[in-house]
PDB file of C-alpha atoms in Angstrom:
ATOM      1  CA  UNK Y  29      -5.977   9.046  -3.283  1.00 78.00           C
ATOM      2  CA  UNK Y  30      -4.620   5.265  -3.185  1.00 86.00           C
ATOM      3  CA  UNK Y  31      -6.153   2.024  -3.051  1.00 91.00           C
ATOM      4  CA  UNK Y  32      -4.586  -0.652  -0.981  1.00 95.00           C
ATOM      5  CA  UNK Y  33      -5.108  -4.152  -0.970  1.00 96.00           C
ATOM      6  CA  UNK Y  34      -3.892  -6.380   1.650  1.00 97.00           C
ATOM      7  CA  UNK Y  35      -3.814 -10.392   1.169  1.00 97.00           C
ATOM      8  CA  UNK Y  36      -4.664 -12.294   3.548  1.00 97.00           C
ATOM      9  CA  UNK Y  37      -7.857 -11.030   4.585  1.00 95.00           C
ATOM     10  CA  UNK Y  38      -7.767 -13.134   7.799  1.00 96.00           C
ATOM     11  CA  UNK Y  39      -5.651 -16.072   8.934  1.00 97.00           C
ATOM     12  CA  UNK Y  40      -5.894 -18.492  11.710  1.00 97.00           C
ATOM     13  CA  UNK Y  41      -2.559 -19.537  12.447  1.00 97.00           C
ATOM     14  CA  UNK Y  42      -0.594 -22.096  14.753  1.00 97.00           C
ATOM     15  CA  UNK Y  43       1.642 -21.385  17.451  1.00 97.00           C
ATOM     16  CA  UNK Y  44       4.882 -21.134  16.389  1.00 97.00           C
ATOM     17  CA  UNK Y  45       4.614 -20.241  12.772  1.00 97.00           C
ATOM     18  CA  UNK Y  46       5.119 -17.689  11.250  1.00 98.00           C
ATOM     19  CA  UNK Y  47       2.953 -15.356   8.853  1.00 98.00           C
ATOM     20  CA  UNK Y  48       3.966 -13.178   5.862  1.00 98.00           C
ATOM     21  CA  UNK Y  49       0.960 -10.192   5.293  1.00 98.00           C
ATOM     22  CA  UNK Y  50       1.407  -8.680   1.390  1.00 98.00           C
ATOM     23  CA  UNK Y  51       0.322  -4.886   0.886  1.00 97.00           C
ATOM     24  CA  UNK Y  52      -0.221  -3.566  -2.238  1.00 97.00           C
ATOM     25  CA  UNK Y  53      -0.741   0.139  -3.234  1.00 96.00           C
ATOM     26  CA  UNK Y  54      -1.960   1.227  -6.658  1.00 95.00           C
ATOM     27  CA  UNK Y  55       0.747   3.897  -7.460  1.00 92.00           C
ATOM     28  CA  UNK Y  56       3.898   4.980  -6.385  1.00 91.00           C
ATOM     29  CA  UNK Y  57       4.153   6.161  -2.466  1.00 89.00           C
ATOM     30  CA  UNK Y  58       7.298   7.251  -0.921  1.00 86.00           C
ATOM     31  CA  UNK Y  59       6.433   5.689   2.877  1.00 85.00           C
ATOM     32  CA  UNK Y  60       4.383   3.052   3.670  1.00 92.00           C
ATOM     33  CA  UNK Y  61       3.440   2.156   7.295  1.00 94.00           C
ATOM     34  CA  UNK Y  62       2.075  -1.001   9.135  1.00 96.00           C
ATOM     35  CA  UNK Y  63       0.064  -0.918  12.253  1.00 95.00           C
ATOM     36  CA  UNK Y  64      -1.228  -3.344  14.691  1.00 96.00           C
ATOM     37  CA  UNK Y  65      -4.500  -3.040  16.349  1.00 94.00           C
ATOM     38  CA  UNK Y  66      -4.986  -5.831  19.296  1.00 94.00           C
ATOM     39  CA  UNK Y  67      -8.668  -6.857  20.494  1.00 90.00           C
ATOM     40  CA  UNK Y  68     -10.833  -3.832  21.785  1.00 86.00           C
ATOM     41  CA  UNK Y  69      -7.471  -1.329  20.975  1.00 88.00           C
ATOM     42  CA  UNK Y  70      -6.498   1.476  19.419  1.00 88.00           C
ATOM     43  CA  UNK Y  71      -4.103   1.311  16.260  1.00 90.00           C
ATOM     44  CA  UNK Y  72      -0.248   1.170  17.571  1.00 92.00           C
ATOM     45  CA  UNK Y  73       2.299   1.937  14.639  1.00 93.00           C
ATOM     46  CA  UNK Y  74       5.209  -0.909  13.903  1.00 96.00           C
ATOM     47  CA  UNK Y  75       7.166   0.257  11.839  1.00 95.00           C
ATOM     48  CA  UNK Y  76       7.823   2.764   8.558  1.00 93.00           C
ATOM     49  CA  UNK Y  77       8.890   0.992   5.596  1.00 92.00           C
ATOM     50  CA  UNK Y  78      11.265   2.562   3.460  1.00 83.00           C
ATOM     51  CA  UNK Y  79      12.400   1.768  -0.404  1.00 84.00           C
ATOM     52  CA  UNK Y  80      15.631   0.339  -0.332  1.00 81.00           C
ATOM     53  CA  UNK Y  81      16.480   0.510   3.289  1.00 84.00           C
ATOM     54  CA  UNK Y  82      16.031  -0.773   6.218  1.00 88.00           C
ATOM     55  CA  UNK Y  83      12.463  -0.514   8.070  1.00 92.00           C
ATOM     56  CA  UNK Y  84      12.228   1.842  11.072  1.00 92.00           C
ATOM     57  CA  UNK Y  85      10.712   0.250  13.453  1.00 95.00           C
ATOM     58  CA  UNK Y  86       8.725   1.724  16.971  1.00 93.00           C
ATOM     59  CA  UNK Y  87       9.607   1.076  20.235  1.00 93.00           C
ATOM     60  CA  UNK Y  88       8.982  -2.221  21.583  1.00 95.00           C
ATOM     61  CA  UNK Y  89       8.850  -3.780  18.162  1.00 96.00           C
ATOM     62  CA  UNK Y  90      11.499  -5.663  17.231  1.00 96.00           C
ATOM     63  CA  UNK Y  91      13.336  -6.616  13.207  1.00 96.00           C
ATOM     64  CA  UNK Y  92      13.403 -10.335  14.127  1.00 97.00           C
ATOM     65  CA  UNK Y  93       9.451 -10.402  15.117  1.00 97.00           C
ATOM     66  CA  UNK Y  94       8.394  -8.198  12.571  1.00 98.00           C
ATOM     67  CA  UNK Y  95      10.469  -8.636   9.654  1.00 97.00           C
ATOM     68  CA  UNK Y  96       9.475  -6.075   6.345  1.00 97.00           C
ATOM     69  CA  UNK Y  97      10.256  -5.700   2.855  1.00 95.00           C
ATOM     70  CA  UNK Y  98       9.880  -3.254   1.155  1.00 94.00           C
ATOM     71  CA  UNK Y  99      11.049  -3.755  -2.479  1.00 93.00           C
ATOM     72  CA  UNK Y 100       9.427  -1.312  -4.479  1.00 93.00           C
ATOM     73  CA  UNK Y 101       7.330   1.367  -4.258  1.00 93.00           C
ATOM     74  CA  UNK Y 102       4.337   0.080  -4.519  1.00 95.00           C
ATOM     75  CA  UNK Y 103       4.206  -3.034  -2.707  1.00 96.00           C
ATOM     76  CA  UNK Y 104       5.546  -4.528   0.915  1.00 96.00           C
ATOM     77  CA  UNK Y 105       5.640  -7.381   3.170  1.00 97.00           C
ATOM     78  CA  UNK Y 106       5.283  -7.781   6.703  1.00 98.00           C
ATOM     79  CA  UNK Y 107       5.959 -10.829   8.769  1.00 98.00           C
ATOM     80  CA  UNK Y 108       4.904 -12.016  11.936  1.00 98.00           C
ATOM     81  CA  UNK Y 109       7.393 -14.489  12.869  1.00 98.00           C
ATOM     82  CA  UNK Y 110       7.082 -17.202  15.754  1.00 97.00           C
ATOM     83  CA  UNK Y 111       3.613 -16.555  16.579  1.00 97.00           C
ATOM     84  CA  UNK Y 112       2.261 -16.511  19.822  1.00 97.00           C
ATOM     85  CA  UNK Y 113      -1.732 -15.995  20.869  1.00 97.00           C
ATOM     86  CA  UNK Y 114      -0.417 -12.323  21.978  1.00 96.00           C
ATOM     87  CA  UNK Y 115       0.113 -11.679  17.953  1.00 97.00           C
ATOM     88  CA  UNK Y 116      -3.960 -11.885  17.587  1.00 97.00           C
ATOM     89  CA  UNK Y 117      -4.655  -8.777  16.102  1.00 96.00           C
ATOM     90  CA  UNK Y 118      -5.575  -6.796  12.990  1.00 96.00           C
ATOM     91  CA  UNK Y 119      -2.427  -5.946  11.049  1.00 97.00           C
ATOM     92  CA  UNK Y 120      -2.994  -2.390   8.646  1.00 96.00           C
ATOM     93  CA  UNK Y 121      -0.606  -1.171   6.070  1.00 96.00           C
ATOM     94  CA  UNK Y 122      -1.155   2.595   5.523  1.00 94.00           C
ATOM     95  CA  UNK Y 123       0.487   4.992   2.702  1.00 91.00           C
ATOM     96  CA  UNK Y 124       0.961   8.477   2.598  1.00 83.00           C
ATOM     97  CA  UNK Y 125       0.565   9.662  -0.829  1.00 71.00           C
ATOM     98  CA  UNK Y 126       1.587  13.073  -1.384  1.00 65.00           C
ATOM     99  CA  UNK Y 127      -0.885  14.988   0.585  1.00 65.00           C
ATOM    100  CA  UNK Y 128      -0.696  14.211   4.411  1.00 75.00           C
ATOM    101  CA  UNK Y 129      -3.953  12.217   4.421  1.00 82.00           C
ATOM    102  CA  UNK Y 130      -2.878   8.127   4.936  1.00 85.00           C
ATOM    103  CA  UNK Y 131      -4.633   5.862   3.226  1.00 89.00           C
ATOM    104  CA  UNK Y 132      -5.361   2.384   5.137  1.00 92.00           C
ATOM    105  CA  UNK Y 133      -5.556  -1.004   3.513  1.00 94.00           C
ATOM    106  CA  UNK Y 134      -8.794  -3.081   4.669  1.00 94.00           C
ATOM    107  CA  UNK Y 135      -6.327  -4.890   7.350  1.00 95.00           C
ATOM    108  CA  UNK Y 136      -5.497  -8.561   8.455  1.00 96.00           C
ATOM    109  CA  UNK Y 137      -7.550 -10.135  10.928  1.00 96.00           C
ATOM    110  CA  UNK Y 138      -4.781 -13.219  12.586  1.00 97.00           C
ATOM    111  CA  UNK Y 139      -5.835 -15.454  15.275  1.00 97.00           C
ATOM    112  CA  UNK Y 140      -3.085 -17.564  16.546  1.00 97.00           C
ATOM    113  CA  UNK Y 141      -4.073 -20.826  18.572  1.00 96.00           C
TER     114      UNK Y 141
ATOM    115  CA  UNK R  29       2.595  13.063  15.247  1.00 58.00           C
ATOM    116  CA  UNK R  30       0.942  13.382  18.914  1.00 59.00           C
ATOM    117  CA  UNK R  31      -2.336  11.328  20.652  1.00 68.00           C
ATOM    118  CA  UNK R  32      -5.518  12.816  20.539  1.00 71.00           C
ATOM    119  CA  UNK R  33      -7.704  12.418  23.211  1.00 80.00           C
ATOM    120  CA  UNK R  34     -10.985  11.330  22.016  1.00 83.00           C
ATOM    121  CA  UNK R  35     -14.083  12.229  24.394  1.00 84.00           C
ATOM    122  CA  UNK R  36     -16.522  10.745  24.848  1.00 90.00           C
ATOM    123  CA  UNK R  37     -15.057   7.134  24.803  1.00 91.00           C
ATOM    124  CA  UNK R  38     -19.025   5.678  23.771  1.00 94.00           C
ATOM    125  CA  UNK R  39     -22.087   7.422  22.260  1.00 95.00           C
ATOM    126  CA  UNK R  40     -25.479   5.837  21.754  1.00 96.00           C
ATOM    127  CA  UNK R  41     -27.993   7.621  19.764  1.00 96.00           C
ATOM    128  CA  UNK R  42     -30.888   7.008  17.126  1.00 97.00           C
ATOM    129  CA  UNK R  43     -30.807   7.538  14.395  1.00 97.00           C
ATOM    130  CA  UNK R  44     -31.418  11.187  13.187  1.00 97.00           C
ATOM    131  CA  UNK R  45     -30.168  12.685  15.963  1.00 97.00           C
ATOM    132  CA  UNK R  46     -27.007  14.452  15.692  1.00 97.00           C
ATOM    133  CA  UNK R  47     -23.402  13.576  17.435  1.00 97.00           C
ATOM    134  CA  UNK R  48     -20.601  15.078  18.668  1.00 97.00           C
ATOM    135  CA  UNK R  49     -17.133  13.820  19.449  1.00 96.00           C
ATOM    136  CA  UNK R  50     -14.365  15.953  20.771  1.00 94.00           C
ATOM    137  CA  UNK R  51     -10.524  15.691  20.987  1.00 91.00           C
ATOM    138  CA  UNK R  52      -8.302  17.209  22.894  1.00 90.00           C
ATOM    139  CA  UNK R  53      -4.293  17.292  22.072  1.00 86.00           C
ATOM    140  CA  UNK R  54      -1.001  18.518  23.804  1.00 82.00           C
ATOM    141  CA  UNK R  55       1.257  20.396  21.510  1.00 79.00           C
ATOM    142  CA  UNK R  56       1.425  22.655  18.384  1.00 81.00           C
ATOM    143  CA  UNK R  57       0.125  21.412  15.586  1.00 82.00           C
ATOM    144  CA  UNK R  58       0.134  21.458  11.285  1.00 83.00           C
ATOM    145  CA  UNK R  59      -3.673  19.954  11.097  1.00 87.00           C
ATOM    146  CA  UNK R  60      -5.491  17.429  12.984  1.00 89.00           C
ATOM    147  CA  UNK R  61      -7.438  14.402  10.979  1.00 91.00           C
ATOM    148  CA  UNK R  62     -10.556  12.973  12.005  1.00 94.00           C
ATOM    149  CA  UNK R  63     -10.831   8.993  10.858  1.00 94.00           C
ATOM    150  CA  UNK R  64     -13.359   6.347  10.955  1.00 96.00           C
ATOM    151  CA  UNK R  65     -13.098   2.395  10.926  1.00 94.00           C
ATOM    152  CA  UNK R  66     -16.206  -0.152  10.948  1.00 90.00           C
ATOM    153  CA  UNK R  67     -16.167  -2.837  12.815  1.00 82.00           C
ATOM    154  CA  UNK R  68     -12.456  -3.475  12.783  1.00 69.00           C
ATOM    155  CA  UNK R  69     -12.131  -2.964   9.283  1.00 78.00           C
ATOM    156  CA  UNK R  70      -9.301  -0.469   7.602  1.00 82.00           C
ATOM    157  CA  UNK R  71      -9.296   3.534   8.604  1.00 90.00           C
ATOM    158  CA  UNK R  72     -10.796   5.622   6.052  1.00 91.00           C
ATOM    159  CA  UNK R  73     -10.066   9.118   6.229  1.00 91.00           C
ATOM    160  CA  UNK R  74     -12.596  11.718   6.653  1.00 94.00           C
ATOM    161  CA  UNK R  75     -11.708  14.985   7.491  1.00 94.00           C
ATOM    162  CA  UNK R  76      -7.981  17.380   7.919  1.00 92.00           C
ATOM    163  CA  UNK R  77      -8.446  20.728   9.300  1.00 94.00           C
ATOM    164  CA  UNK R  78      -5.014  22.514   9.526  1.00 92.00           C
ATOM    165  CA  UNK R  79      -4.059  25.007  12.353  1.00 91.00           C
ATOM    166  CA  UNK R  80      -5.153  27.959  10.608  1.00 93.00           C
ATOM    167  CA  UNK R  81      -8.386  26.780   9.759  1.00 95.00           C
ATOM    168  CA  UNK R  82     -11.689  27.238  12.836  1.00 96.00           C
ATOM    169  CA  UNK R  83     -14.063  25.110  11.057  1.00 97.00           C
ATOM    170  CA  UNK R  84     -14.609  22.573   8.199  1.00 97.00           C
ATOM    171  CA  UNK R  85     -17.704  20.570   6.560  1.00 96.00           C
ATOM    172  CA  UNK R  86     -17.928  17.971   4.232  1.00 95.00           C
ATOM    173  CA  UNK R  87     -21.117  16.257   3.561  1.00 96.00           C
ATOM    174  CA  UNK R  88     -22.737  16.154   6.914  1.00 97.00           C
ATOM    175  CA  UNK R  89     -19.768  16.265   9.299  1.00 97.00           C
ATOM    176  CA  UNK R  90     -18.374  19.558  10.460  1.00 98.00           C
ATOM    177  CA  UNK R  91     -15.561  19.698  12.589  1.00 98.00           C
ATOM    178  CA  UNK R  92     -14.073  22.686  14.390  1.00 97.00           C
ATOM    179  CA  UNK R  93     -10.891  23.092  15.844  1.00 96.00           C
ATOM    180  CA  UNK R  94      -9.618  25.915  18.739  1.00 95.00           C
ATOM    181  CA  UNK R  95      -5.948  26.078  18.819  1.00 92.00           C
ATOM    182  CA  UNK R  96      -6.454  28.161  22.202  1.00 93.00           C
ATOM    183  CA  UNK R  97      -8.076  25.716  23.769  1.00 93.00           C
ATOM    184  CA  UNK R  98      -6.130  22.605  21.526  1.00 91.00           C
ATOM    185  CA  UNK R  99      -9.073  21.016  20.749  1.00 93.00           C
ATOM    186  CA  UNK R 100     -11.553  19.786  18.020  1.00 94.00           C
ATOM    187  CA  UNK R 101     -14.682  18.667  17.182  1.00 96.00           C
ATOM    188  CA  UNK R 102     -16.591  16.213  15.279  1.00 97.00           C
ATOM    189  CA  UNK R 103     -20.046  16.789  14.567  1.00 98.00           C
ATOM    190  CA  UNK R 104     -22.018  14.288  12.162  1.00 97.00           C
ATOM    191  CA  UNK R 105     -25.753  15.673  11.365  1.00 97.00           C
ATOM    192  CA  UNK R 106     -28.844  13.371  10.597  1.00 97.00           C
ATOM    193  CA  UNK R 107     -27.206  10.423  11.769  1.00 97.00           C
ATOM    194  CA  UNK R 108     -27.873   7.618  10.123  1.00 97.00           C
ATOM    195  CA  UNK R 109     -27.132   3.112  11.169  1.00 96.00           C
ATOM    196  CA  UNK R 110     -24.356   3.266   8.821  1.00 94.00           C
ATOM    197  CA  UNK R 111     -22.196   5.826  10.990  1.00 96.00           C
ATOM    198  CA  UNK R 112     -22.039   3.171  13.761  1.00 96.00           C
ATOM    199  CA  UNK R 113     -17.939   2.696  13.794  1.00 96.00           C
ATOM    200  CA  UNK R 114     -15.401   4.169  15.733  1.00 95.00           C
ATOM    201  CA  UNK R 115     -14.000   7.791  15.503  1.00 95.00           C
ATOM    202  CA  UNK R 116     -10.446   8.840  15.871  1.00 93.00           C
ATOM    203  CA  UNK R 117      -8.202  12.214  15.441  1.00 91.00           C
ATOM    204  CA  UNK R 118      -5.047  12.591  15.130  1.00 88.00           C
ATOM    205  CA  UNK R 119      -2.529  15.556  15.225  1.00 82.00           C
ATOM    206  CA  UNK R 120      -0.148  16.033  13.380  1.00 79.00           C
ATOM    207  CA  UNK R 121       2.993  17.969  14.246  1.00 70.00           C
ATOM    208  CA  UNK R 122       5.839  18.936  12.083  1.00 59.00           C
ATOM    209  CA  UNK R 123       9.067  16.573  13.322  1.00 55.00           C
ATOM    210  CA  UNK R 124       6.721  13.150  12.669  1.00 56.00           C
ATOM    211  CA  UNK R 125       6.202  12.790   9.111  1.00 62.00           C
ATOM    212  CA  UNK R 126       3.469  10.486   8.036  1.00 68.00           C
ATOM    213  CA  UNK R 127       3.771   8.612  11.507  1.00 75.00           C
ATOM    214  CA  UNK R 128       0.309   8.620  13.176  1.00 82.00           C
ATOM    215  CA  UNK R 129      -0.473   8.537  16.765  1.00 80.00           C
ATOM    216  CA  UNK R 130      -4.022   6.925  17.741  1.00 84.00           C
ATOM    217  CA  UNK R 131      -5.809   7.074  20.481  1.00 83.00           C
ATOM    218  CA  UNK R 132      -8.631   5.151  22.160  1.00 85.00           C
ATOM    219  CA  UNK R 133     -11.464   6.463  19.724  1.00 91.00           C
ATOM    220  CA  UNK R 134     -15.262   7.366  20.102  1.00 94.00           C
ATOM    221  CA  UNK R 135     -16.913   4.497  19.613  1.00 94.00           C
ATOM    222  CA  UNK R 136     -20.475   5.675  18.309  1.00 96.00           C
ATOM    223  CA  UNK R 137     -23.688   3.322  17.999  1.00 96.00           C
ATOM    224  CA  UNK R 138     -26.547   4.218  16.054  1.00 97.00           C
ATOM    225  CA  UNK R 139     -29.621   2.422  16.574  1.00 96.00           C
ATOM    226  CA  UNK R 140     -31.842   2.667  13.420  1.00 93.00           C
TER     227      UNK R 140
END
């Protein structure tokens, strides 16, 4: 199994701004994940983050909204950059550690004004 | 990995009583995974069943799964206030490693 942390715990933000999410795993995972779940939806996946590359990102999610590091194994970043009332959501970080059971962080709860 | 289908979309029971959620996918698959999240907290995983496998139990959930029919079930026994959360599954097909496709979820109350 794998414990995640995620920091913050909840934000209220300004228009405009911009918002870096931390996720922190407690051993050494190959891919990490981070989803986005809006108000009354279902989780929608962002993007894969991958050691020493690039992040893959989904379709209609976009490098320069959603920038992500990802600069070890155990620990990566997400961004949400220029925020808009639209970003309001729960952001999740998810690992996949060896078995193919993911493992969820307790999420971001962001409210932009 | 492929969207489940999660039916029904809410259940209301008391508590004791038993509930059942079922899922219904599209394509082949490697395993399906049930999941559960509180209140809009993080997912915590609580059940993979993998394509060769008819049914599974752990604790008091059993789920079943009938590759004919490409479909599942969740079953939790003796339910009890603490269950209330929402319910996913998720299959998982060979080409989409670690990438999980949710759907809308079961969203089950129990009233103590």
């Amino acid at each position: 199994s794998a414990v995640i942390s995620q920091k913050p715990s909840r934000d209220i933000c300004q228009r405009g701004t911009s918002l870096t999410i931390q996720c922190q795993v407690d051993s050494q995972v190959t891919m990490m994940f981070w989803y986005r779940q809006q108000p009354g939806q279902s989780l929608t996946l962002i993007a894969t983050a991958n050691q020493g590359s690039e992040a893959t990102y989904e379709s209609g999610f976009v490098i320069d909204k959603f920038p992500i590091s990802r600069p070890n194994l155990t620990f990566s970043t997400l961004t949400v950059s220029n925020m808009s009332p639209e970003d309001s959501s729960i952001y999740l970080c998810s690992v996949q550690a060896g078995s193919e059971t993911q493992y969820f962080g307790p999420g971001t709860r962001l409210l932009v004004l | 990995s492929q969207q489940g289908e999660e039916d029904p979309q809410a259940l209301s029971i008391q508590e004791g009583e038993n509930a059942t959620m079922n899922c219904s996918y599209k394509t082949s698959i490697n395993n399906l995974q049930w999941y559960r999240q509180n209140s809009g907290r993080g997912l915590v995983h609580l059940i993979l069943i993998r394509s060769n496998e008819r049914e599974k139990h752990s604790g008091r959930l059993r789920v079943t799964l009938d590759t004919s029919k490409k479909s599942s079930s969740l079953l939790i026994t003796a339910s009890r206030a603490a269950d209330t959360a929402s319910y996913f599954c998720v299959e998982v097909g060979g080409t989409s490693y670690g990438k999980l496709t949710f759907g809308q979820g079961t969203i089950l109350t129990v009233h103590p």
